[in-house]
mmCIF file of C-alpha atoms in Angstrom:
data_model
loop_
_atom_site.group_PDB
_atom_site.id
_atom_site.type_symbol
_atom_site.label_atom_id
_atom_site.label_comp_id
_atom_site.label_asym_id
_atom_site.label_seq_id
_atom_site.Cartn_x
_atom_site.Cartn_y
_atom_site.Cartn_z
ATOM 1 C CA MET A 1316 0.000 0.000 0.000
ATOM 2 C CA GLU A 1317 1.205 3.457 -0.898
ATOM 3 C CA LEU A 1318 0.558 6.789 0.806
ATOM 4 C CA VAL A 1319 0.842 9.915 -1.332
ATOM 5 C CA ARG A 1320 0.503 13.396 0.105
ATOM 6 C CA LEU A 1321 -0.528 16.077 -2.370
ATOM 7 C CA ARG A 1322 -0.783 19.843 -2.336
ATOM 8 C CA MET A 1323 -3.061 21.067 -5.127
ATOM 9 C CA PRO A 1324 -3.632 24.835 -5.526
ATOM 10 C CA LEU A 1325 -7.300 25.779 -5.734
ATOM 11 C CA ARG A 1326 -8.486 28.095 -8.491
ATOM 12 C CA HIS A 1327 -10.131 30.250 -5.827
ATOM 13 C CA ALA A 1328 -9.611 30.232 -2.067
ATOM 14 C CA HIS A 1329 -12.513 28.464 -0.368
ATOM 15 C CA ARG A 1330 -13.816 30.475 2.592
ATOM 16 C CA ALA A 1331 -16.357 29.135 5.077
ATOM 17 C CA ALA A 1332 -17.178 29.793 8.716
ATOM 18 C CA HIS A 1333 -14.577 27.219 9.792
ATOM 19 C CA GLY A 1334 -11.686 28.787 7.857
ATOM 20 C CA SER A 1335 -10.093 29.277 4.459
ATOM 21 C CA GLU A 1336 -8.264 26.892 2.101
ATOM 22 C CA ALA A 1337 -6.184 28.107 -0.851
ATOM 23 C CA VAL A 1338 -4.292 24.856 -1.374
ATOM 24 C CA ARG A 1339 -5.896 21.425 -1.067
ATOM 25 C CA ASP A 1340 -3.675 19.274 1.162
ATOM 26 C CA LEU A 1341 -4.746 15.652 0.572
ATOM 27 C CA VAL A 1342 -3.610 12.076 1.154
ATOM 28 C CA LEU A 1343 -4.158 9.362 -1.439
ATOM 29 C CA VAL A 1344 -3.938 5.652 -0.681
ATOM 30 C CA GLY A 1345 -2.928 3.229 -3.406
ATOM 31 C CA ALA A 1346 -3.512 -0.498 -2.902
ATOM 32 C CA THR A 1347 -1.609 -2.866 -5.203
ATOM 33 C CA PHE A 1348 -2.715 -6.507 -5.295
ATOM 34 C CA ALA A 1349 -0.467 -9.449 -6.144
ATOM 35 C CA ASP A 1350 -1.868 -9.636 -9.686
ATOM 36 C CA GLY A 1351 -0.866 -6.009 -10.315
ATOM 37 C CA THR A 1352 -4.353 -4.492 -9.904
ATOM 38 C CA VAL A 1353 -4.098 -1.027 -8.316
ATOM 39 C CA GLY A 1354 -6.948 0.661 -6.462
ATOM 40 C CA TRP A 1355 -7.065 4.246 -5.212
ATOM 41 C CA GLY A 1356 -8.818 6.060 -2.388
ATOM 42 C CA GLU A 1357 -8.610 9.565 -0.947
ATOM 43 C CA CYS A 1358 -8.511 10.981 2.560
ATOM 44 C CA SER A 1359 -10.311 14.299 2.120
ATOM 45 C CA ALA A 1360 -9.641 15.790 5.576
ATOM 46 C CA LEU A 1361 -8.881 19.511 5.552
ATOM 47 C CA ALA A 1362 -5.414 20.847 6.319
ATOM 48 C CA ARG A 1363 -6.496 22.036 9.771
ATOM 49 C CA PRO A 1364 -8.930 20.412 12.249
ATOM 50 C CA THR A 1365 -11.602 23.078 11.816
ATOM 51 C CA TYR A 1366 -14.375 21.195 9.965
ATOM 52 C CA SER A 1367 -13.897 18.091 12.131
ATOM 53 C CA SER A 1368 -11.178 16.740 14.414
ATOM 54 C CA GLU A 1369 -9.461 15.083 11.455
ATOM 55 C CA HIS A 1370 -6.803 16.945 9.516
ATOM 56 C CA THR A 1371 -4.297 16.025 6.834
ATOM 57 C CA ALA A 1372 -1.117 15.731 8.911
ATOM 58 C CA GLY A 1373 -2.895 13.681 11.565
ATOM 59 C CA ALA A 1374 -4.489 11.437 8.944
ATOM 60 C CA TRP A 1375 -1.071 10.763 7.412
ATOM 61 C CA LEU A 1376 0.221 9.528 10.783
ATOM 62 C CA VAL A 1377 -2.874 7.438 11.504
ATOM 63 C CA LEU A 1378 -2.684 5.835 8.079
ATOM 64 C CA ARG A 1379 1.074 5.241 8.305
ATOM 65 C CA ASP A 1380 1.233 3.938 11.866
ATOM 66 C CA GLU A 1381 -2.160 2.297 12.462
ATOM 67 C CA VAL A 1382 -4.621 1.705 9.644
ATOM 68 C CA VAL A 1383 -2.394 0.562 6.778
ATOM 69 C CA PRO A 1384 -0.127 -1.697 8.896
ATOM 70 C CA ALA A 1385 -3.231 -3.388 10.328
ATOM 71 C CA VAL A 1386 -4.725 -3.986 6.867
ATOM 72 C CA LEU A 1387 -1.425 -5.350 5.549
ATOM 73 C CA ALA A 1388 -1.286 -7.709 8.544
ATOM 74 C CA GLY A 1389 -4.795 -8.934 7.779
ATOM 75 C CA ARG A 1390 -6.470 -7.558 10.877
ATOM 76 C CA ALA A 1391 -9.033 -4.862 11.582
ATOM 77 C CA PRO A 1392 -7.498 -1.516 12.624
ATOM 78 C CA GLN A 1393 -8.025 -0.722 16.307
ATOM 79 C CA VAL A 1394 -8.579 2.977 15.689
ATOM 80 C CA VAL A 1395 -11.255 5.115 17.311
ATOM 81 C CA GLY A 1396 -12.603 7.803 14.986
ATOM 82 C CA HIS A 1397 -10.670 8.909 11.879
ATOM 83 C CA PRO A 1398 -13.393 7.934 9.366
ATOM 84 C CA MET A 1399 -11.759 9.910 6.548
ATOM 85 C CA ALA A 1400 -8.505 7.991 6.894
ATOM 86 C CA SER A 1401 -10.405 4.709 7.012
ATOM 87 C CA ALA A 1402 -12.482 5.768 3.998
ATOM 88 C CA ALA A 1403 -9.317 6.205 1.923
ATOM 89 C CA VAL A 1404 -8.144 2.652 2.599
ATOM 90 C CA LEU A 1405 -11.574 1.087 2.142
ATOM 91 C CA THR A 1406 -12.099 2.936 -1.135
ATOM 92 C CA ALA A 1407 -8.709 1.863 -2.468
ATOM 93 C CA LEU A 1408 -9.398 -1.793 -1.640
ATOM 94 C CA THR A 1409 -12.923 -1.590 -3.084
ATOM 95 C CA ASP A 1410 -11.624 0.048 -6.255
ATOM 96 C CA ALA A 1411 -9.139 -2.780 -6.807
ATOM 97 C CA VAL A 1412 -11.661 -5.538 -6.054
ATOM 98 C CA LEU A 1413 -14.249 -4.071 -8.432
ATOM 99 C CA GLN A 1414 -11.671 -3.664 -11.187
ATOM 100 C CA ARG A 1415 -10.994 -7.393 -10.920
ATOM 101 C CA VAL A 1416 -14.651 -8.202 -11.616
ATOM 102 C CA ASP A 1417 -15.171 -5.310 -14.087
ATOM 103 C CA ARG A 1418 -17.936 -3.673 -12.037
ATOM 104 C CA SER A 1419 -18.341 0.039 -11.366
ATOM 105 C CA LEU A 1420 -18.654 1.414 -7.850
ATOM 106 C CA ALA A 1421 -21.893 3.187 -8.825
ATOM 107 C CA VAL A 1422 -23.479 -0.114 -9.884
ATOM 108 C CA GLU A 1423 -22.141 -1.851 -6.777
ATOM 109 C CA LEU A 1424 -23.600 0.739 -4.379
ATOM 110 C CA ALA A 1425 -26.965 0.944 -6.148
ATOM 111 C CA ALA A 1426 -27.271 -2.842 -5.918
ATOM 112 C CA THR A 1427 -26.992 -2.646 -2.122
ATOM 113 C CA LEU A 1428 -30.214 -0.595 -2.159
ATOM 114 C CA GLY A 1429 -31.871 -2.742 -4.820
ATOM 115 C CA THR A 1430 -31.765 -0.187 -7.616
ATOM 116 C CA ASN A 1431 -29.741 1.051 -10.582
ATOM 117 C CA PRO A 1432 -27.513 4.144 -10.525
ATOM 118 C CA LEU A 1433 -28.149 7.395 -12.343
ATOM 119 C CA THR A 1434 -25.799 8.178 -15.221
ATOM 120 C CA ALA A 1435 -25.600 11.879 -14.317
ATOM 121 C CA VAL A 1436 -26.559 13.853 -11.212
ATOM 122 C CA PRO A 1437 -27.761 17.450 -10.772
ATOM 123 C CA THR A 1438 -25.259 19.701 -9.045
ATOM 124 C CA CYS A 1439 -25.193 22.372 -6.387
ATOM 125 C CA ALA A 1440 -22.474 25.021 -6.720
ATOM 126 C CA VAL A 1441 -21.000 25.990 -3.349
ATOM 127 C CA VAL A 1442 -19.901 29.638 -3.286
ATOM 128 C CA SER A 1443 -17.364 30.866 -0.744
ATOM 129 C CA ARG A 1444 -17.759 33.807 1.592
ATOM 130 C CA GLY A 1445 -16.552 37.086 0.169
ATOM 131 C CA ASP A 1446 -15.619 40.455 1.640
ATOM 132 C CA VAL A 1447 -17.076 42.263 -1.382
ATOM 133 C CA ILE A 1448 -20.649 41.570 -2.496
ATOM 134 C CA ASP A 1449 -19.765 42.089 -6.152
ATOM 135 C CA ASP A 1450 -17.242 39.249 -5.879
ATOM 136 C CA VAL A 1451 -19.939 36.913 -4.548
ATOM 137 C CA LEU A 1452 -22.316 37.995 -7.316
ATOM 138 C CA ALA A 1453 -19.618 37.310 -9.916
ATOM 139 C CA GLN A 1454 -19.095 33.801 -8.536
ATOM 140 C CA VAL A 1455 -22.825 33.111 -8.601
ATOM 141 C CA ALA A 1456 -23.144 34.453 -12.144
ATOM 142 C CA ASP A 1457 -20.403 32.068 -13.270
ATOM 143 C CA ARG A 1458 -22.185 29.102 -11.645
ATOM 144 C CA VAL A 1459 -25.547 30.089 -13.122
ATOM 145 C CA GLU A 1460 -23.944 30.173 -16.542
ATOM 146 C CA GLN A 1461 -22.809 26.588 -15.930
ATOM 147 C CA ARG A 1462 -26.486 25.611 -15.479
ATOM 148 C CA VAL A 1463 -26.190 24.299 -11.954
ATOM 149 C CA SER A 1464 -29.442 23.208 -10.308
ATOM 150 C CA LEU A 1465 -28.797 24.951 -6.984
ATOM 151 C CA VAL A 1466 -26.428 27.560 -5.548
ATOM 152 C CA LYS A 1467 -25.334 27.407 -1.910
ATOM 153 C CA LEU A 1468 -23.617 30.326 -0.193
ATOM 154 C CA LYS A 1469 -21.195 29.821 2.686
ATOM 155 C CA VAL A 1470 -22.204 32.296 5.401
ATOM 156 C CA THR A 1471 -21.880 33.416 9.000
ATOM 157 C CA PRO A 1472 -24.140 35.864 10.908
ATOM 158 C CA ASP A 1473 -21.794 38.658 9.764
ATOM 159 C CA ARG A 1474 -23.839 41.460 8.170
ATOM 160 C CA ARG A 1475 -21.753 41.293 4.983
ATOM 161 C CA ASP A 1476 -22.603 37.626 4.491
ATOM 162 C CA LEU A 1477 -26.299 38.275 5.063
ATOM 163 C CA ALA A 1478 -26.242 41.229 2.692
ATOM 164 C CA ALA A 1479 -24.585 39.056 0.055
ATOM 165 C CA VAL A 1480 -27.409 36.500 0.286
ATOM 166 C CA GLY A 1481 -29.929 39.313 -0.137
ATOM 167 C CA ALA A 1482 -28.060 40.666 -3.147
ATOM 168 C CA VAL A 1483 -27.999 37.252 -4.794
ATOM 169 C CA ARG A 1484 -31.718 36.801 -4.272
ATOM 170 C CA GLU A 1485 -32.411 40.275 -5.691
ATOM 171 C CA ALA A 1486 -30.283 39.547 -8.772
ATOM 172 C CA TRP A 1487 -31.799 36.090 -9.352
ATOM 173 C CA PRO A 1488 -35.347 36.038 -7.912
ATOM 174 C CA ASP A 1489 -36.064 32.519 -9.142
ATOM 175 C CA LEU A 1490 -32.703 30.913 -8.387
ATOM 176 C CA ALA A 1491 -32.757 27.780 -6.221
ATOM 177 C CA LEU A 1492 -30.678 29.108 -3.312
ATOM 178 C CA ALA A 1493 -29.413 27.653 -0.026
ATOM 179 C CA VAL A 1494 -26.980 28.760 2.713
ATOM 180 C CA ASP A 1495 -24.501 26.899 4.911
ATOM 181 C CA PHE A 1496 -23.610 28.323 8.338
ATOM 182 C CA ASN A 1497 -21.191 25.533 9.344
ATOM 183 C CA GLY A 1498 -22.522 25.712 12.908
ATOM 184 C CA THR A 1499 -22.460 29.496 13.426
ATOM 185 C CA ALA A 1500 -26.087 30.597 12.962
ATOM 186 C CA GLU A 1501 -27.910 32.975 15.276
ATOM 187 C CA ALA A 1502 -31.674 33.244 15.525
ATOM 188 C CA ASP A 1503 -31.907 36.804 14.162
ATOM 189 C CA ALA A 1504 -29.801 35.955 11.115
ATOM 190 C CA LEU A 1505 -31.888 32.862 10.386
ATOM 191 C CA VAL A 1506 -35.166 34.739 10.579
ATOM 192 C CA ARG A 1507 -33.802 37.454 8.296
ATOM 193 C CA LEU A 1508 -32.648 34.961 5.674
ATOM 194 C CA ASP A 1509 -35.852 32.932 5.892
ATOM 195 C CA ARG A 1510 -37.638 35.725 4.026
ATOM 196 C CA LEU A 1511 -35.540 34.947 0.943
ATOM 197 C CA HIS A 1512 -37.247 31.652 0.077
ATOM 198 C CA LEU A 1513 -34.296 29.324 0.621
ATOM 199 C CA GLU A 1514 -34.237 25.675 -0.392
ATOM 200 C CA TYR A 1515 -32.589 24.854 2.921
ATOM 201 C CA VAL A 1516 -30.357 26.195 5.693
ATOM 202 C CA GLU A 1517 -27.409 23.908 6.349
ATOM 203 C CA GLN A 1518 -25.836 23.162 9.734
ATOM 204 C CA PRO A 1519 -27.109 26.152 11.727
ATOM 205 C CA ALA A 1520 -25.820 24.833 15.078
ATOM 206 C CA PRO A 1521 -22.512 23.177 16.038
ATOM 207 C CA ALA A 1522 -22.260 19.472 15.267
ATOM 208 C CA GLU A 1523 -23.123 18.089 18.709
ATOM 209 C CA GLU A 1524 -25.848 20.632 19.542
ATOM 210 C CA LEU A 1525 -28.849 18.829 18.088
ATOM 211 C CA VAL A 1526 -31.245 20.320 20.638
ATOM 212 C CA ARG A 1527 -30.194 23.813 19.582
ATOM 213 C CA SER A 1528 -30.517 22.811 15.936
ATOM 214 C CA ALA A 1529 -34.085 21.681 16.623
ATOM 215 C CA HIS A 1530 -34.851 25.027 18.273
ATOM 216 C CA LEU A 1531 -33.410 27.003 15.350
ATOM 217 C CA ALA A 1532 -35.293 24.808 12.881
ATOM 218 C CA SER A 1533 -38.547 25.703 14.642
ATOM 219 C CA LEU A 1534 -37.976 29.413 13.946
ATOM 220 C CA ILE A 1535 -37.939 29.195 10.150
ATOM 221 C CA ASP A 1536 -39.958 27.767 7.283
ATOM 222 C CA ALA A 1537 -36.937 26.627 5.279
ATOM 223 C CA PRO A 1538 -35.871 23.059 6.076
ATOM 224 C CA VAL A 1539 -32.631 22.511 7.980
ATOM 225 C CA ALA A 1540 -29.970 20.290 6.430
ATOM 226 C CA LEU A 1541 -27.482 18.574 8.715
ATOM 227 C CA ASP A 1542 -23.869 17.924 7.740
ATOM 228 C CA GLU A 1543 -21.292 17.866 10.551
ATOM 229 C CA SER A 1544 -23.943 16.502 12.937
ATOM 230 C CA LEU A 1545 -24.444 13.288 10.942
ATOM 231 C CA SER A 1546 -21.425 11.245 11.984
ATOM 232 C CA SER A 1547 -23.349 7.944 12.138
ATOM 233 C CA ALA A 1548 -26.746 6.287 11.780
ATOM 234 C CA GLY A 1549 -27.208 6.774 15.524
ATOM 235 C CA ALA A 1550 -26.609 10.506 15.218
ATOM 236 C CA LEU A 1551 -29.117 10.622 12.369
ATOM 237 C CA ASP A 1552 -31.702 8.812 14.510
ATOM 238 C CA ALA A 1553 -31.164 11.316 17.318
ATOM 239 C CA ALA A 1554 -31.552 14.223 14.895
ATOM 240 C CA VAL A 1555 -34.819 12.790 13.585
ATOM 241 C CA ALA A 1556 -36.168 12.193 17.100
ATOM 242 C CA LEU A 1557 -35.389 15.788 18.091
ATOM 243 C CA GLY A 1558 -36.605 17.386 14.864
ATOM 244 C CA ALA A 1559 -33.138 18.865 14.332
ATOM 245 C CA GLY A 1560 -33.288 18.696 10.543
ATOM 246 C CA ARG A 1561 -35.229 17.461 7.531
ATOM 247 C CA ILE A 1562 -32.371 16.972 5.056
ATOM 248 C CA ALA A 1563 -29.230 14.850 5.364
ATOM 249 C CA ASN A 1564 -25.939 15.888 3.785
ATOM 250 C CA VAL A 1565 -24.110 12.559 3.415
ATOM 251 C CA LYS A 1566 -20.369 12.891 2.815
ATOM 252 C CA PRO A 1567 -18.677 9.584 1.972
ATOM 253 C CA ALA A 1568 -15.385 10.752 3.501
ATOM 254 C CA ARG A 1569 -17.006 11.701 6.800
ATOM 255 C CA CYS A 1570 -19.069 8.500 6.913
ATOM 256 C CA GLY A 1571 -16.101 6.148 6.521
ATOM 257 C CA GLY A 1572 -16.331 5.320 2.822
ATOM 258 C CA PRO A 1573 -18.754 4.786 -0.062
ATOM 259 C CA HIS A 1574 -20.509 1.692 1.312
ATOM 260 C CA ALA A 1575 -21.142 3.311 4.697
ATOM 261 C CA ALA A 1576 -22.379 6.441 2.910
ATOM 262 C CA ALA A 1577 -24.763 4.444 0.719
ATOM 263 C CA ALA A 1578 -26.142 2.726 3.802
ATOM 264 C CA LEU A 1579 -26.656 6.111 5.491
ATOM 265 C CA VAL A 1580 -28.469 7.415 2.395
ATOM 266 C CA GLY A 1581 -30.869 4.475 2.641
ATOM 267 C CA HIS A 1582 -31.252 4.942 6.392
ATOM 268 C CA ALA A 1583 -32.023 8.644 5.990
ATOM 269 C CA ARG A 1584 -34.649 8.032 3.321
ATOM 270 C CA ASN A 1585 -36.282 5.335 5.457
ATOM 271 C CA ALA A 1586 -36.424 7.887 8.270
ATOM 272 C CA GLY A 1587 -38.280 10.318 5.999
ATOM 273 C CA LEU A 1588 -35.406 12.718 5.303
ATOM 274 C CA ASP A 1589 -34.389 14.205 1.979
ATOM 275 C CA VAL A 1590 -30.760 13.520 1.062
ATOM 276 C CA PHE A 1591 -27.879 14.920 -0.933
ATOM 277 C CA VAL A 1592 -24.201 14.032 -1.204
ATOM 278 C CA GLY A 1593 -21.761 16.660 0.002
ATOM 279 C CA GLY A 1594 -18.256 17.386 -1.223
ATOM 280 C CA MET A 1595 -14.909 18.107 0.414
ATOM 281 C CA MET A 1596 -13.113 19.806 -2.513
ATOM 282 C CA GLU A 1597 -11.767 16.398 -3.455
ATOM 283 C CA SER A 1598 -9.381 15.523 -6.228
ATOM 284 C CA GLY A 1599 -10.738 13.371 -9.043
ATOM 285 C CA VAL A 1600 -10.156 10.236 -6.941
ATOM 286 C CA GLY A 1601 -12.333 11.350 -4.050
ATOM 287 C CA ARG A 1602 -14.881 13.036 -6.289
ATOM 288 C CA ALA A 1603 -15.380 9.932 -8.452
ATOM 289 C CA ALA A 1604 -16.068 7.849 -5.331
ATOM 290 C CA ALA A 1605 -18.503 10.480 -4.027
ATOM 291 C CA LEU A 1606 -20.294 10.624 -7.391
ATOM 292 C CA ALA A 1607 -20.984 6.891 -7.140
ATOM 293 C CA VAL A 1608 -22.934 7.613 -3.932
ATOM 294 C CA ALA A 1609 -24.649 10.657 -5.459
ATOM 295 C CA ALA A 1610 -25.820 8.411 -8.314
ATOM 296 C CA LEU A 1611 -28.170 6.609 -5.923
ATOM 297 C CA PRO A 1612 -31.754 7.480 -6.939
ATOM 298 C CA ALA A 1613 -32.546 7.894 -3.229
ATOM 299 C CA CYS A 1614 -30.656 11.220 -3.294
ATOM 300 C CA THR A 1615 -33.323 13.900 -3.654
ATOM 301 C CA PHE A 1616 -31.332 17.182 -3.759
ATOM 302 C CA PRO A 1617 -28.470 18.225 -6.070
ATOM 303 C CA ALA A 1618 -25.032 17.044 -4.974
ATOM 304 C CA ASP A 1619 -22.249 19.407 -3.853
ATOM 305 C CA LEU A 1620 -19.974 17.859 -6.483
ATOM 306 C CA GLY A 1621 -18.902 20.136 -9.295
ATOM 307 C CA PRO A 1622 -16.549 19.487 -12.220
ATOM 308 C CA SER A 1623 -12.818 19.093 -11.533
ATOM 309 C CA LEU A 1624 -11.836 22.241 -13.383
ATOM 310 C CA ALA A 1625 -14.121 24.381 -11.224
ATOM 311 C CA TYR A 1626 -11.710 23.670 -8.373
ATOM 312 C CA PHE A 1627 -8.313 22.955 -9.915
ATOM 313 C CA ALA A 1628 -6.494 24.213 -13.003
ATOM 314 C CA GLU A 1629 -5.417 20.600 -13.427
ATOM 315 C CA ASP A 1630 -6.709 17.505 -11.655
ATOM 316 C CA ILE A 1631 -4.663 14.398 -10.882
ATOM 317 C CA THR A 1632 -7.118 12.299 -12.915
ATOM 318 C CA ALA A 1633 -8.846 12.955 -16.207
ATOM 319 C CA PRO A 1634 -11.267 15.803 -15.418
ATOM 320 C CA LEU A 1635 -14.730 14.921 -14.140
ATOM 321 C CA VAL A 1636 -17.184 16.876 -16.263
ATOM 322 C CA THR A 1637 -20.785 17.946 -16.693
ATOM 323 C CA ASP A 1638 -23.153 17.030 -19.512
ATOM 324 C CA ASP A 1639 -25.086 19.433 -21.741
ATOM 325 C CA SER A 1640 -27.673 19.909 -18.966
ATOM 326 C CA GLY A 1641 -25.105 20.892 -16.329
ATOM 327 C CA ARG A 1642 -25.278 17.543 -14.519
ATOM 328 C CA MET A 1643 -22.160 15.734 -13.320
ATOM 329 C CA VAL A 1644 -21.417 12.645 -15.383
ATOM 330 C CA VAL A 1645 -20.978 9.540 -13.208
ATOM 331 C CA PRO A 1646 -17.901 7.445 -14.139
ATOM 332 C CA THR A 1647 -18.869 4.071 -15.613
ATOM 333 C CA ASN A 1648 -15.488 2.342 -15.825
ATOM 334 C CA SER A 1649 -14.762 -0.439 -13.343
ATOM 335 C CA GLY A 1650 -13.995 0.486 -9.753
ATOM 336 C CA ILE A 1651 -14.243 4.185 -8.962
ATOM 337 C CA GLY A 1652 -13.885 4.783 -12.698
ATOM 338 C CA VAL A 1653 -10.750 6.943 -12.686
ATOM 339 C CA ALA A 1654 -7.085 6.651 -11.743
ATOM 340 C CA PRO A 1655 -4.298 9.164 -11.163
ATOM 341 C CA ILE A 1656 -2.260 10.182 -14.190
ATOM 342 C CA ALA A 1657 1.377 9.560 -13.269
ATOM 343 C CA ALA A 1658 2.697 12.925 -14.481
ATOM 344 C CA HIS A 1659 -0.068 14.836 -12.718
ATOM 345 C CA LEU A 1660 0.447 12.879 -9.520
ATOM 346 C CA GLU A 1661 4.157 13.660 -9.584
ATOM 347 C CA GLN A 1662 3.447 17.355 -10.124
ATOM 348 C CA PHE A 1663 1.518 17.735 -6.866
ATOM 349 C CA THR A 1664 3.233 15.131 -4.646
ATOM 350 C CA VAL A 1665 5.092 16.410 -1.574
ATOM 351 C CA ASP A 1666 5.560 13.088 0.254
ATOM 352 C CA ARG A 1667 5.300 9.439 -0.654
ATOM 353 C CA LEU A 1668 5.639 6.211 1.309
ATOM 354 C CA VAL A 1669 5.254 2.536 0.377
ATOM 355 C CA LEU A 1670 4.334 -0.047 3.028
ATOM 356 C CA ARG A 1671 4.464 -3.769 2.255
ATOM 357 C CA THR A 1672 3.362 -7.008 3.877
#
């Protein structure tokens, strides 16, 4: 198994309530089987532990010292937490296994829910916070031109963020629009934004504060979507019982891999929630795996998964693209459907380590 640490400059700095990223610091895991089959997975943790407790440097150590050695020794890793690191290894192994049987990950996941995958999925464009409203409007205009199905603005209760949402709604009265507070919402800000006919308000309260999320949800007509709060099926059940949200943002990286994410999608739908698949500004490896989950027909809202070249000037895989209707095309090749291009991988690699049995 191989660990590859990458630093990929973003086209535009991504600003949210939990911080800013200008360079995507990622870890890839490559799993090579005895017959030469190579599978790939991605640990999509952010560079700093601001979205969750996981971060890139910590994930590298957990993968190097715990998870990968355990897998190579044929035993289950004895690691508490670190779902994004585990997701990278599980995805790499799954990719290799499915290549051997010439089966795509999208087909594999859909079969677990007794259905067939979509060939393309509608997209939501996530727009960063901006200090200047005109900059936010320019970003939205670019996404609208790309025919996205939904635009989501990263916000805080800061008056500039709220004014930007109002300006977007004034410029595009009929645009499907959502906001994401990343756990920072205040009641007054929510009530103000609720007048703008939002599709949903994402993660108004901090991850563990489901009771507060339920209270905030009761103040507005727009449904609340939960992201950071949904760390497991048990957390989802608690959220449903409390009325903390009506929409589930399922992120394969945060859930521990594509199979766990597909199971959570099914669980959420059975609980009566709407669902969409969230993104983590992944490279093509992580995005292809996430698209396989987003291809589940049980997903009812557009996915936060845009084309590669919206994020990077050059991806490590062949670019993931949209069709003529602005929907993301789901890879159909075996496994996750893509693989790193050697020259591109070399361009962004800052550390590399091979571990063997």
